CSV table of C-alpha atoms in Angstrom, one decimal:
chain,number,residue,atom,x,y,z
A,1,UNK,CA,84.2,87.9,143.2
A,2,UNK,CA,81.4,88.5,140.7
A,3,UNK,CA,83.3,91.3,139.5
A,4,UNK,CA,87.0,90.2,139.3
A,5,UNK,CA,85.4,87.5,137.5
A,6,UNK,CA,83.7,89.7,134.8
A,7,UNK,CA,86.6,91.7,134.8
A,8,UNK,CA,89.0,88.7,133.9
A,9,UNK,CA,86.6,87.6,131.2
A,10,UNK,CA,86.6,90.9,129.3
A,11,UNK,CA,90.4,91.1,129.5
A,12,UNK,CA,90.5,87.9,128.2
A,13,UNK,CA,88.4,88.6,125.4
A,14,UNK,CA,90.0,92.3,124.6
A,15,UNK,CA,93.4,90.7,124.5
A,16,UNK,CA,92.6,87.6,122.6
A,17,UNK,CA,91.2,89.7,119.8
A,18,UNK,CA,94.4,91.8,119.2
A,19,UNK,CA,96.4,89.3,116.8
A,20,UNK,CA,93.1,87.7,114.9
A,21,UNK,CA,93.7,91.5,112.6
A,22,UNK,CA,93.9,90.1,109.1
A,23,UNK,CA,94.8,92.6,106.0
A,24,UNK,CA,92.8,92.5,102.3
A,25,UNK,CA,96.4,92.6,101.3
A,26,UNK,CA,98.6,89.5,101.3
A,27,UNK,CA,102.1,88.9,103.2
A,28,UNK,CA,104.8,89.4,100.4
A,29,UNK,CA,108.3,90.5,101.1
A,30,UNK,CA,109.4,94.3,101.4
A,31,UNK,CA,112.6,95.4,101.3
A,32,UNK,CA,113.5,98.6,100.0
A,33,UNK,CA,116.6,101.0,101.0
A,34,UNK,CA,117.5,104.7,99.5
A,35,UNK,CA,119.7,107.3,101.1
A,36,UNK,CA,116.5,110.3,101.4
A,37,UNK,CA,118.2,113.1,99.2
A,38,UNK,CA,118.5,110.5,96.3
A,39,UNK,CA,114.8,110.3,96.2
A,40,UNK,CA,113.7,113.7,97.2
A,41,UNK,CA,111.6,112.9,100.1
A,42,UNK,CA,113.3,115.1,103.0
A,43,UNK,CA,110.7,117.4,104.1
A,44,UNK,CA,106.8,117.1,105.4
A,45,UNK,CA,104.5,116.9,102.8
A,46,UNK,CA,107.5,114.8,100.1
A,47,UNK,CA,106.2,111.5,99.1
A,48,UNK,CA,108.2,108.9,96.9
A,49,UNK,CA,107.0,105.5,95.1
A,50,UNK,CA,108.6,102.5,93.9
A,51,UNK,CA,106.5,100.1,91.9
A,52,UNK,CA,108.9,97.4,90.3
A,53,UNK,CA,112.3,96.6,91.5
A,54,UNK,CA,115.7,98.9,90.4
A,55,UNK,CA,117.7,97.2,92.2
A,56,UNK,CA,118.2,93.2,93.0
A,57,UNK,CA,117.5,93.6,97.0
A,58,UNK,CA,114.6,95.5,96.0
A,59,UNK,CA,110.9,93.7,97.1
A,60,UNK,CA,108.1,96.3,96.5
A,61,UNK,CA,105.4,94.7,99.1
A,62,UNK,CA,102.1,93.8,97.1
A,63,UNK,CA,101.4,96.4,94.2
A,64,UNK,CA,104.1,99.0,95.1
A,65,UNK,CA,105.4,101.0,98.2
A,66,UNK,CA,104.5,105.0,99.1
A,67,UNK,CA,107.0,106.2,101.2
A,68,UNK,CA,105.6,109.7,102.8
A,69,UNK,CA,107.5,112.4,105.4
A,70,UNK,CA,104.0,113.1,107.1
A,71,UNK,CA,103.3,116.5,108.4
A,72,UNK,CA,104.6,115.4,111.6
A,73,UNK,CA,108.1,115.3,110.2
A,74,UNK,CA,107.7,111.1,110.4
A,75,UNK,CA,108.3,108.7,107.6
A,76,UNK,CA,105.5,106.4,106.7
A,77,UNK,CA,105.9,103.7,104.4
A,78,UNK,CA,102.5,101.8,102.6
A,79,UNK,CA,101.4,99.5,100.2
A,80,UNK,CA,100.1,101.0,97.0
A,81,UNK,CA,97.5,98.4,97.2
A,82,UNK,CA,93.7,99.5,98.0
A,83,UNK,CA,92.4,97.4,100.7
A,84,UNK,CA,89.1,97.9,99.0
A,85,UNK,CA,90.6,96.2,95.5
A,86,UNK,CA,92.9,94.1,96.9
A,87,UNK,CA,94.6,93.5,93.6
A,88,UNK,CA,97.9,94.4,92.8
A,89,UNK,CA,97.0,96.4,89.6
A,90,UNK,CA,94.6,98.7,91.4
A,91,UNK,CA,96.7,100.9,93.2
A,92,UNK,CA,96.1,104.3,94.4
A,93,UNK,CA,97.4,107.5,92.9
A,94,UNK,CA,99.9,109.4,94.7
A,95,UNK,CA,98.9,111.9,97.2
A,96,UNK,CA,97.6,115.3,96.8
A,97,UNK,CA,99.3,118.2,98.3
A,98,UNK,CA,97.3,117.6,101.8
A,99,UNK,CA,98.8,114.0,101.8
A,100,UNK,CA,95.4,112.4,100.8
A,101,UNK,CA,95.8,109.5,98.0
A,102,UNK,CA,92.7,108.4,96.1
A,103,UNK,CA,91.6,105.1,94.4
A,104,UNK,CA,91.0,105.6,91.1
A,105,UNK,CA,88.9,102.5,90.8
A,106,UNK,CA,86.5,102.8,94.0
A,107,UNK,CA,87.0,106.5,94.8
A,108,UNK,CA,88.2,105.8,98.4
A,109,UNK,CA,90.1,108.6,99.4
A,110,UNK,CA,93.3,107.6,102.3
A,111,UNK,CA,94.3,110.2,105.0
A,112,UNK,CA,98.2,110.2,105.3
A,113,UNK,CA,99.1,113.5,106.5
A,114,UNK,CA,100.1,111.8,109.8
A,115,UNK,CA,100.7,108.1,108.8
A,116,UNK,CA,97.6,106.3,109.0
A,117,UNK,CA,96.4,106.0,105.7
A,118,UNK,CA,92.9,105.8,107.3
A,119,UNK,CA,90.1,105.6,104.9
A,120,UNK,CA,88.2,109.1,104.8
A,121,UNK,CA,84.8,108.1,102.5
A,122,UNK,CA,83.3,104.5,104.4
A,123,UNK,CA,84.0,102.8,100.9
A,124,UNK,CA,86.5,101.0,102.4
A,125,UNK,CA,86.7,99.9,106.3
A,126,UNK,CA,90.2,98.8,106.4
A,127,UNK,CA,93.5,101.4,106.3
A,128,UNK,CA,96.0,101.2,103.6
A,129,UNK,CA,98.6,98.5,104.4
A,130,UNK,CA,101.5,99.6,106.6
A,131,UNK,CA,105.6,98.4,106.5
A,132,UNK,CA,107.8,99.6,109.0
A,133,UNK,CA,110.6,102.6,108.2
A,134,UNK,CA,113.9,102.5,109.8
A,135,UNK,CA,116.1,105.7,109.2
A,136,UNK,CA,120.0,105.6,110.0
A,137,UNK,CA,122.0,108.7,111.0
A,138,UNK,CA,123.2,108.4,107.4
A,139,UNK,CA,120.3,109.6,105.9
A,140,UNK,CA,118.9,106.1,104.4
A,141,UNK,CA,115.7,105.0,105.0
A,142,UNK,CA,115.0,101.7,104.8
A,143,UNK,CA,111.3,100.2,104.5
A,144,UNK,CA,111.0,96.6,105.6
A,145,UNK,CA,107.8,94.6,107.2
């Protein structure tokens, strides 16, 4: 009894945690669409950035989307935004030939060869904000939250 008990109790408390998560970065709306040879981002290791809007259904997330085709052939979409910042106008530079994407203004440097934009240094202990990709047989990729 002792044991189911415990057991329940540490379920409990594992699964209660999962939605407390909480980003640096605020909730704002992203909406962007582009057919992927119109933007050049169609093999690994092609990255592609929107800042302000270019069109009027455009919403670039916080300060700016980086939309990435990982080494894993996957599309990644995040906010330019460093966690670390958290301010709109400090966003990080676009990524280096091995996918990694530094801030210029704390010097974090953020893995996304494999879309995680995980923080590589320990400056900052939270990874670079995430929006969802959805591509259509078309060859348009939209990012959305």
């Amino acid at each position: 009894m002792k044991i189911k008990t415990t057991f329940l109790l540490i379920l409990f408390v594992m699964l209660s945690a999962c939605g407390n998560y909480r980003s640096s970065i605020p909730d704002v709306p992203v909406y962007v669409q582009r057919h992927l040879a119109s933007i050049n981002c169609l093999f690994p290791g092609n990255v592609w950035s929107i800042t302000s809007p270019r069109l009027a259904s455009d919403a670039c997330g916080y300060a700016g989307i980086l939309l990435v085709c990982a080494f894993d052939g996957q599309y990644y979409a995040f906010d330019m935004a460093c966690p670390h910042e958290a301010q709109p106008s400090k966003r990080i530079d676009l990524p280096d030939e091995s996918l990694n994407a530094t801030c210029p203004h704390c010097g974090e440097v953020y893995n996304l060869s494999f879309g995680l934009g995980t923080p590589s240094l320990g400056i900052c202990d939270e990874p670079l904000r995430r929006y969802r990709c959805t591509l259509s047989p078309d060859g348009n990729i939209t990012v959305h939250r």
